[in-house]
PDB file of C-alpha atoms in Angstrom:
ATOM      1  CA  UNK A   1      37.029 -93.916  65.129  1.00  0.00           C
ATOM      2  CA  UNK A   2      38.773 -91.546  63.203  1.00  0.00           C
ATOM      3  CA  UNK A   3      41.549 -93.360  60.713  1.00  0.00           C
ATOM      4  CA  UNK A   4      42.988 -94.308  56.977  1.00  0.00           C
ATOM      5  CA  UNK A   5      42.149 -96.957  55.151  1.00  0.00           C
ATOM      6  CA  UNK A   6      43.624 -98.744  52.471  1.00  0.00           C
ATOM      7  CA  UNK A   7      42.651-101.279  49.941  1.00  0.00           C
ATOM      8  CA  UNK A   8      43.363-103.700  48.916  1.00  0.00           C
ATOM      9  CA  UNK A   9      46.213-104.715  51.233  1.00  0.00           C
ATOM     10  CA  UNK A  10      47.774-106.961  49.293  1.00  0.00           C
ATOM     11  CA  UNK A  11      47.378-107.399  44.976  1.00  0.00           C
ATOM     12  CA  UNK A  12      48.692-109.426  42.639  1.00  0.00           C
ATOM     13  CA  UNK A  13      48.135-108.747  38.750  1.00  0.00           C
ATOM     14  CA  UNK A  14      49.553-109.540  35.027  1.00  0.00           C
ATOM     15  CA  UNK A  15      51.944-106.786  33.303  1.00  0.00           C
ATOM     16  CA  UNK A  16      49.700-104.390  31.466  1.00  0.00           C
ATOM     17  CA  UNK A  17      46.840-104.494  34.078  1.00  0.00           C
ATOM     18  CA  UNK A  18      45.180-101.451  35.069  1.00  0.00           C
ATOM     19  CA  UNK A  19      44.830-100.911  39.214  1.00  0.00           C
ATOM     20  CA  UNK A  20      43.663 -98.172  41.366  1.00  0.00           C
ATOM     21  CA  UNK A  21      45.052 -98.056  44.835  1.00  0.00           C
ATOM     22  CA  UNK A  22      42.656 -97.274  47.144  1.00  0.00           C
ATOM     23  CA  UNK A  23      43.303 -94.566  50.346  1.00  0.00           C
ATOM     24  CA  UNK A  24      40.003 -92.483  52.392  1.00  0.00           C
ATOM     25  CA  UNK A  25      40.793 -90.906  55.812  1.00  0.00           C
ATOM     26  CA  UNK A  26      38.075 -90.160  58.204  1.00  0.00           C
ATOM     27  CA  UNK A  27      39.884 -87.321  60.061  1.00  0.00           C
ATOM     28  CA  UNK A  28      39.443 -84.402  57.579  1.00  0.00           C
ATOM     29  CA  UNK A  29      43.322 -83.845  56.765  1.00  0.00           C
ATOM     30  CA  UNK A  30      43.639 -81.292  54.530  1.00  0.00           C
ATOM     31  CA  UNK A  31      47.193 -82.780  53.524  1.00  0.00           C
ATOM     32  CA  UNK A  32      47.725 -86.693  51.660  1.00  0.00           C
ATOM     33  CA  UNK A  33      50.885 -88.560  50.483  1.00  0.00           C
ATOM     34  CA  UNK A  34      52.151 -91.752  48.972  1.00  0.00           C
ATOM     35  CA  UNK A  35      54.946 -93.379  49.466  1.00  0.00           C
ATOM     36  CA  UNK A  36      56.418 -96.211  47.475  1.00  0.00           C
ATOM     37  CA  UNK A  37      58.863 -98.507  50.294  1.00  0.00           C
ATOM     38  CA  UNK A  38      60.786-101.697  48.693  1.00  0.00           C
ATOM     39  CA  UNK A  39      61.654-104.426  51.038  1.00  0.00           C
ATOM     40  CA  UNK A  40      64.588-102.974  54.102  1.00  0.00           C
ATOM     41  CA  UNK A  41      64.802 -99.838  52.120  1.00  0.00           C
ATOM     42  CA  UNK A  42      63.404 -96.434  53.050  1.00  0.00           C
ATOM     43  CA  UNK A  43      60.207 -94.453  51.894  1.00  0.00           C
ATOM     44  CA  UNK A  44      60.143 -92.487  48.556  1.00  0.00           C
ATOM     45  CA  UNK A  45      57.080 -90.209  48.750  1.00  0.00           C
ATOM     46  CA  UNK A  46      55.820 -90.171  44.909  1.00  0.00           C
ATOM     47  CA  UNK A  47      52.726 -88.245  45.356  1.00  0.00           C
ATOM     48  CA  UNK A  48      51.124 -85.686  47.599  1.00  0.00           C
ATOM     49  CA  UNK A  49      48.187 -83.535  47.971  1.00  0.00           C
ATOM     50  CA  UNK A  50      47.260 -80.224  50.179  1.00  0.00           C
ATOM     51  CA  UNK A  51      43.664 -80.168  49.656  1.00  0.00           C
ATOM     52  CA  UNK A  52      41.255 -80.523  47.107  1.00  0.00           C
ATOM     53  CA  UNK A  53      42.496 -80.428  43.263  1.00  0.00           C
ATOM     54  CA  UNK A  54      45.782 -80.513  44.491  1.00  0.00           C
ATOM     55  CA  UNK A  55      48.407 -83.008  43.558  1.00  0.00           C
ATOM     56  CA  UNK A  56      52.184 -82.711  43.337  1.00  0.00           C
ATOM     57  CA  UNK A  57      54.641 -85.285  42.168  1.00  0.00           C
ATOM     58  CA  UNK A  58      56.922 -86.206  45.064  1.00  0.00           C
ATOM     59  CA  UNK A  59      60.662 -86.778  45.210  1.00  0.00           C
ATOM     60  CA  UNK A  60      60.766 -89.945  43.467  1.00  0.00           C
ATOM     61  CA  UNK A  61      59.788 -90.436  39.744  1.00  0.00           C
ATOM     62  CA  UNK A  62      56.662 -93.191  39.191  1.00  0.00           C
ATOM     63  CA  UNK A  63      55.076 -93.563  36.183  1.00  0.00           C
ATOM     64  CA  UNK A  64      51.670 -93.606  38.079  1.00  0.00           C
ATOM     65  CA  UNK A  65      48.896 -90.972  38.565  1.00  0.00           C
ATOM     66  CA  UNK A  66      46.607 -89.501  41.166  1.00  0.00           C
ATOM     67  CA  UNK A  67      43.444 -87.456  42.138  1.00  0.00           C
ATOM     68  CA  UNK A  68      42.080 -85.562  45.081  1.00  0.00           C
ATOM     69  CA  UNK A  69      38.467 -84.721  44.083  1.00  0.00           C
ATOM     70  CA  UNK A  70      36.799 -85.302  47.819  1.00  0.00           C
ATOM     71  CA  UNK A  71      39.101 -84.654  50.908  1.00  0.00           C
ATOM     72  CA  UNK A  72      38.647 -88.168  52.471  1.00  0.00           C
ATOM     73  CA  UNK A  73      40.006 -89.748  49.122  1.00  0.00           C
ATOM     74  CA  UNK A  74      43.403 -89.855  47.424  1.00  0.00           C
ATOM     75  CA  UNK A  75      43.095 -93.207  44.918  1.00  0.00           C
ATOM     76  CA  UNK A  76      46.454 -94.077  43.425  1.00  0.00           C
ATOM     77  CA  UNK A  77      46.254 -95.108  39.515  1.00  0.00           C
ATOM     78  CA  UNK A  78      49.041 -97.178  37.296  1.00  0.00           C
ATOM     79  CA  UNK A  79      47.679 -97.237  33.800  1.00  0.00           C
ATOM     80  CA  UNK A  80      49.687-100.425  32.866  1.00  0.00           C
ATOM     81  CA  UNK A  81      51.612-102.132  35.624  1.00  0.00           C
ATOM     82  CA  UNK A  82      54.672-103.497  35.277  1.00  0.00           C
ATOM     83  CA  UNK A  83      57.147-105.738  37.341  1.00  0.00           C
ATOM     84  CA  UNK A  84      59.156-102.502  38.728  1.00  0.00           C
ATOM     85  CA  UNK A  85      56.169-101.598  40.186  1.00  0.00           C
ATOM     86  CA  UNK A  86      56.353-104.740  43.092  1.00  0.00           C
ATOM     87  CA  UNK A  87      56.468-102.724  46.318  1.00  0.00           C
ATOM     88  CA  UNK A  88      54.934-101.752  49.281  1.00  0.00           C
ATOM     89  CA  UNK A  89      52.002 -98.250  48.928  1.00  0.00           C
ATOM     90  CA  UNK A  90      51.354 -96.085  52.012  1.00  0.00           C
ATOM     91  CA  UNK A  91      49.293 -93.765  52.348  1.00  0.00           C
ATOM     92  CA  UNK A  92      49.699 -90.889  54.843  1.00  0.00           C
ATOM     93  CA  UNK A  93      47.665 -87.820  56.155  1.00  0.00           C
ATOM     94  CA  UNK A  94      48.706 -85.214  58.109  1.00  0.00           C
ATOM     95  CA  UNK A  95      47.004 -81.950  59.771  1.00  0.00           C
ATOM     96  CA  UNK A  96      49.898 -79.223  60.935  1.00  0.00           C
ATOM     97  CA  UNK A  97      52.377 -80.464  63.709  1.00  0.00           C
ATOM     98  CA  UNK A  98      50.995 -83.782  64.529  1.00  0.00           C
ATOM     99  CA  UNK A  99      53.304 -86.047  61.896  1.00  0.00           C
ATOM    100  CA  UNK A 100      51.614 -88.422  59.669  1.00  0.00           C
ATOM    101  CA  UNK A 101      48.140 -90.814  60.459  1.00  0.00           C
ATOM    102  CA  UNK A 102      49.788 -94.176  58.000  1.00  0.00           C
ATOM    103  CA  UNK A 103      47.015 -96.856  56.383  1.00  0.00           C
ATOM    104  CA  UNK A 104      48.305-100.274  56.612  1.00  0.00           C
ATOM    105  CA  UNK A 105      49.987-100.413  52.845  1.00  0.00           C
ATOM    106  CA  UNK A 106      48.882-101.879  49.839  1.00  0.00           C
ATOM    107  CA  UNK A 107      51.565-104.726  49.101  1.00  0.00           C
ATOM    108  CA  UNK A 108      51.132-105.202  45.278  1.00  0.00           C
ATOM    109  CA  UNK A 109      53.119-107.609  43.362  1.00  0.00           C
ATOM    110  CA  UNK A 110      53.026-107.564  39.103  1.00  0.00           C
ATOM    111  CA  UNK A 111      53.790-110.873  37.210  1.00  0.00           C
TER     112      UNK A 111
ATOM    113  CA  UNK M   1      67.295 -79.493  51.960  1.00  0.00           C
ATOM    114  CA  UNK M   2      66.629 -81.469  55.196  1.00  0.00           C
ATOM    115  CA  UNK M   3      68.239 -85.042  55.776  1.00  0.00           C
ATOM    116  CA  UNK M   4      68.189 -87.699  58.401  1.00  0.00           C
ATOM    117  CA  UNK M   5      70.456 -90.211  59.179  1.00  0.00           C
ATOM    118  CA  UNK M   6      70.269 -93.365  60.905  1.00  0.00           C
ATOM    119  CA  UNK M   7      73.208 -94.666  61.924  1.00  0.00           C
ATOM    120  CA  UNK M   8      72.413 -98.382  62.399  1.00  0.00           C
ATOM    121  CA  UNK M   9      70.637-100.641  60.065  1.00  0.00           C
ATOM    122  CA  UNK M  10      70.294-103.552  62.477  1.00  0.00           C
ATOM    123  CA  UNK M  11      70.255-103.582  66.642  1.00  0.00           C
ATOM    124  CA  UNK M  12      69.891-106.805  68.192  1.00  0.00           C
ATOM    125  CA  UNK M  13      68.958-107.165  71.762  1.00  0.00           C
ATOM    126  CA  UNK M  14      68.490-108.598  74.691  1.00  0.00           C
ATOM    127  CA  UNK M  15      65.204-109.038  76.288  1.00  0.00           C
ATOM    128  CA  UNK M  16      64.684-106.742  79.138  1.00  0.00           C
ATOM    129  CA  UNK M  17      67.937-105.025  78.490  1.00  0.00           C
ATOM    130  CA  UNK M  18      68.050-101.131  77.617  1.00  0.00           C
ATOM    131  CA  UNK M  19      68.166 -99.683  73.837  1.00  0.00           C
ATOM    132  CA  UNK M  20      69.119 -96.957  71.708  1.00  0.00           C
ATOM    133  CA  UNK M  21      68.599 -96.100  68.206  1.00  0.00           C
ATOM    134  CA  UNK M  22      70.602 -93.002  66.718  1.00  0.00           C
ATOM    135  CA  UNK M  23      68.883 -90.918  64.234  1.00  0.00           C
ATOM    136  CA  UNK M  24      71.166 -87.544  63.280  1.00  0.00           C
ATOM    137  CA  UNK M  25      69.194 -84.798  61.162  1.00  0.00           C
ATOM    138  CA  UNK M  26      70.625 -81.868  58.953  1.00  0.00           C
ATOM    139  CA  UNK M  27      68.549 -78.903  58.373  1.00  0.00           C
ATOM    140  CA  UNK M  28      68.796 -75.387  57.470  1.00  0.00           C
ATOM    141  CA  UNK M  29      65.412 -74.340  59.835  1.00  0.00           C
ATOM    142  CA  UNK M  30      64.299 -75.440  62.468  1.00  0.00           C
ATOM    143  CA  UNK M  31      62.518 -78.612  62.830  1.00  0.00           C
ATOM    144  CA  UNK M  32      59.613 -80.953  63.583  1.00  0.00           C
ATOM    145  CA  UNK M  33      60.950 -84.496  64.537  1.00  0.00           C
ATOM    146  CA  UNK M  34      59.692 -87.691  64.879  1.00  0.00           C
ATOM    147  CA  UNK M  35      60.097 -91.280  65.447  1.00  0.00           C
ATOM    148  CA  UNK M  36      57.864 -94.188  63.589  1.00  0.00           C
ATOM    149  CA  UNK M  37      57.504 -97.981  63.997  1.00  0.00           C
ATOM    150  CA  UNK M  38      56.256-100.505  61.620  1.00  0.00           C
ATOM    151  CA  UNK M  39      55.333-103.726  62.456  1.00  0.00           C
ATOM    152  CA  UNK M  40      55.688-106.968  59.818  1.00  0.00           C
ATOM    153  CA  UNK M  41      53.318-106.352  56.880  1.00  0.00           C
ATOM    154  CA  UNK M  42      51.413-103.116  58.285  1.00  0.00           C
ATOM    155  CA  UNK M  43      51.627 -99.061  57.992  1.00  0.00           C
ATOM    156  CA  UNK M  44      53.522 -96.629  59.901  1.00  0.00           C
ATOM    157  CA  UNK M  45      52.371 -95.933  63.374  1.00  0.00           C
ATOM    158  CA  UNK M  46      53.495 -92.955  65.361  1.00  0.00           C
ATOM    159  CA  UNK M  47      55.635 -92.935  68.255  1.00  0.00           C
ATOM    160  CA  UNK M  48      56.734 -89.738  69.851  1.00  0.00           C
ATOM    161  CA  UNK M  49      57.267 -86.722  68.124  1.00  0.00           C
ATOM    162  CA  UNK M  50      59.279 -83.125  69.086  1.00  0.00           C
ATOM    163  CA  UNK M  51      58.047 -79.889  67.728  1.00  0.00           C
ATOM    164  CA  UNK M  52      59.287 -77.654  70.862  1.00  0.00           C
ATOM    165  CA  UNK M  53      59.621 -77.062  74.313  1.00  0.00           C
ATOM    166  CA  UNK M  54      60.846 -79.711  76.862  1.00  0.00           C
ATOM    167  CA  UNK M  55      63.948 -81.430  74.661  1.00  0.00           C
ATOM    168  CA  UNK M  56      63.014 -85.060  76.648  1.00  0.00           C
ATOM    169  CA  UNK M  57      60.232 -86.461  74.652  1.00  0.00           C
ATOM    170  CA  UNK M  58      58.163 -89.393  75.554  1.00  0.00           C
ATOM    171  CA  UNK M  59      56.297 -91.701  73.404  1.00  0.00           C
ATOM    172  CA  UNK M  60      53.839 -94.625  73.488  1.00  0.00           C
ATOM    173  CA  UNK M  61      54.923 -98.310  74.804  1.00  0.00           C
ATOM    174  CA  UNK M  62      57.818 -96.908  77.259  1.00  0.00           C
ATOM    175  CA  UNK M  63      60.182 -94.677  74.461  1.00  0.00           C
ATOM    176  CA  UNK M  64      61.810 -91.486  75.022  1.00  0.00           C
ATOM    177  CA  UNK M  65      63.578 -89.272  72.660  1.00  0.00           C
ATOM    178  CA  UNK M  66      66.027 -86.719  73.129  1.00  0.00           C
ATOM    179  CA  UNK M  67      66.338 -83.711  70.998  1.00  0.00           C
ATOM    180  CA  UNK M  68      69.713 -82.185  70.992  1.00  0.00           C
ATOM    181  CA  UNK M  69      69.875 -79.297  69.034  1.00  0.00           C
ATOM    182  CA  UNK M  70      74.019 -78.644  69.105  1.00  0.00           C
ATOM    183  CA  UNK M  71      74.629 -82.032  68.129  1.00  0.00           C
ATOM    184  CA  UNK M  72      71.506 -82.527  65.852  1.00  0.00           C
ATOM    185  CA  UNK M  73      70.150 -86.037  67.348  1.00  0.00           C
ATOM    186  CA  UNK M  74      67.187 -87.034  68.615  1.00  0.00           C
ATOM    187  CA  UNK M  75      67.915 -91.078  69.722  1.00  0.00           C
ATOM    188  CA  UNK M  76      65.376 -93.104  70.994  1.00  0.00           C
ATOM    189  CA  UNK M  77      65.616 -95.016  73.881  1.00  0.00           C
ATOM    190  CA  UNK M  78      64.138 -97.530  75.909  1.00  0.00           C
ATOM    191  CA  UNK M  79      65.115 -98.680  79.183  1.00  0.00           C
ATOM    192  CA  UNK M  80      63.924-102.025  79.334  1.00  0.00           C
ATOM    193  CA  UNK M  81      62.788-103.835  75.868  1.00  0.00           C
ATOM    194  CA  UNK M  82      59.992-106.376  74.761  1.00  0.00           C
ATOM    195  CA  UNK M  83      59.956-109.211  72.620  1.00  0.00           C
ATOM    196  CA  UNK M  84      56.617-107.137  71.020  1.00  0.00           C
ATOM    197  CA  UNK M  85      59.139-104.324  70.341  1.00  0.00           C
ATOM    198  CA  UNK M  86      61.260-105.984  67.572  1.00  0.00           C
ATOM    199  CA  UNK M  87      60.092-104.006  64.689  1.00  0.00           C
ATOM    200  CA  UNK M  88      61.605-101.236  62.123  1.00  0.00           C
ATOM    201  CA  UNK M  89      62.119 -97.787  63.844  1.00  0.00           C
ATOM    202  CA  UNK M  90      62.078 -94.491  61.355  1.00  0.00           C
ATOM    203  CA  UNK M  91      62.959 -91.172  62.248  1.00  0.00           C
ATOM    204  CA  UNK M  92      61.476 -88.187  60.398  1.00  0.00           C
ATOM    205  CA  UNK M  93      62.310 -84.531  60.021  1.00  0.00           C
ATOM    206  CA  UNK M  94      60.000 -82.026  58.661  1.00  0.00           C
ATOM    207  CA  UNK M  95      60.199 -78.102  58.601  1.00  0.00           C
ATOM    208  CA  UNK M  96      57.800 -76.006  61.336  1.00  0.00           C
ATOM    209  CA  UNK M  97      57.500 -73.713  57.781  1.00  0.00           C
ATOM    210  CA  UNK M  98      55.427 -74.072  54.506  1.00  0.00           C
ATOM    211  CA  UNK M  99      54.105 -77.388  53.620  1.00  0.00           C
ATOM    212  CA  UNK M 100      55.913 -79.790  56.170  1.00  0.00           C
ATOM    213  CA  UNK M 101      57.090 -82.635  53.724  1.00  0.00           C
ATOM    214  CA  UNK M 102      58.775 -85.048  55.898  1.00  0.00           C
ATOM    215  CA  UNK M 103      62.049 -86.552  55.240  1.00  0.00           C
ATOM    216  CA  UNK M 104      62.433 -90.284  56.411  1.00  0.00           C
ATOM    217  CA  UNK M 105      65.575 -92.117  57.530  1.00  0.00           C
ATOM    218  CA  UNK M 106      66.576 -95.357  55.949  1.00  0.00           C
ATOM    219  CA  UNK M 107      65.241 -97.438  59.511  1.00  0.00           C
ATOM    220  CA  UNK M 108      66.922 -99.099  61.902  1.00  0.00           C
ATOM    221  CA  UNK M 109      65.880-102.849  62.661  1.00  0.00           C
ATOM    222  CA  UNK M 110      65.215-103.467  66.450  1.00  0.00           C
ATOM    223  CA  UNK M 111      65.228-107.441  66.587  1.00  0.00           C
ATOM    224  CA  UNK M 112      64.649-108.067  70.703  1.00  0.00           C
ATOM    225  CA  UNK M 113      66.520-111.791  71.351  1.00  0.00           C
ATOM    226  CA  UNK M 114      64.708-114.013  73.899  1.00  0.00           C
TER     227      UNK M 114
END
């Protein structure tokens, strides 16, 4: 069954930590995104892709990194985490017209 | 630019009784719309989505939308709600041109009372 996947769902690590955030679809979408959502608030997309070797910083500033070297995968990197960076991570892909396929989230929490 | 706006941050109701959730977009094109609902602790999952013809819209698990283009909505509505409905409704709005980011609305929670 065709879907997106993302590990780990939940994550909690010290300040300074390292973490990749992980995100593969199955469905061949050319297009990926992240989006950072805080508890009752809306989603900030911070990252997205259109294809291979493409990545674009999104609409809200995040001190964190990504990578699109296969299609299927679109990992998520924060060199050292910090406590601004507790939220909730979803990942999205899209093919043209058909809105956004959503993994579960990645609820990470930094002490 | 492209914006959406959902008027109401909380809706409680009735079990059984009928619901609507406003979402109001502004755009400069035309658009692609959407509504998306997110269960406690999980992703996004699609409802319904316009991106032209018929302007009445219907969805999974018994929603409709309406797309009014001279008043730029597109509510959702159900007739008849769930206790399994009570959940966090987004509407989206991306352009038909270019890249189609989409633009989310702050939510609106549906909390269904027993």
């Amino acid at each position: 069954e065709a879907d997106i996947y993302q590990t780990p769902r939940y994550l909690v690590i010290g300040t300074g930590k390292k973490i990749t955030l992980e995100c593969s679809q199955t469905m061949g979408h050319d297009k990926m995104y992240w989006y950072q959502q805080d508890p009752g608030m809306e989603l900030h997309l911070i990252h997205y892709s259109y294809g291979v070797n493409s990545t674009e910083k999104g609409d809200l500033s995040s001190e964190s990194t990504v990578s699109r070297i296969r299609t299927e995968h679109f990992p998520l990197t924060l060199e050292s985490a910090r406590p601004s960076h507790t939220s909730q991570y979803l990942c999205a892909s899209s093919e043209y017209g058909n809105g956004y396929t959503f993994g579960s989230g990645t609820r990470l929490t930094v002490v | 630019a492209q914006s959406v706006t959902q008027l109401d941050s909380q809706v409680p109701v009735f079990e059984e009784a009928p619901v609507e959730l406003r979402c109001n977009y502004s755009s400069s094109v035309s658009v692609y719309l959407f509504w998306y609902v997110q269960y406690p602790n999980q992703g996004l999952q699609l409802l319904l989505k316009y991106l032209s013809g018929s302007t009445l819209v219907k969805g999974i698990n018994g929603f409709e939308a309406e797309f009014n283009k001279s008043q730029t909505s597109f509510h959702l509505r159900k007739p008849s709600v769930h206790i399994s409905d009570t959940a966090e409704y987004f509407c989206a709005v991306s352009d038909p041109e270019g890249y189609q980011k989409v633009t989310f609305g702050t939510g609106t929670k549906l909390q269904v009372i027993p």
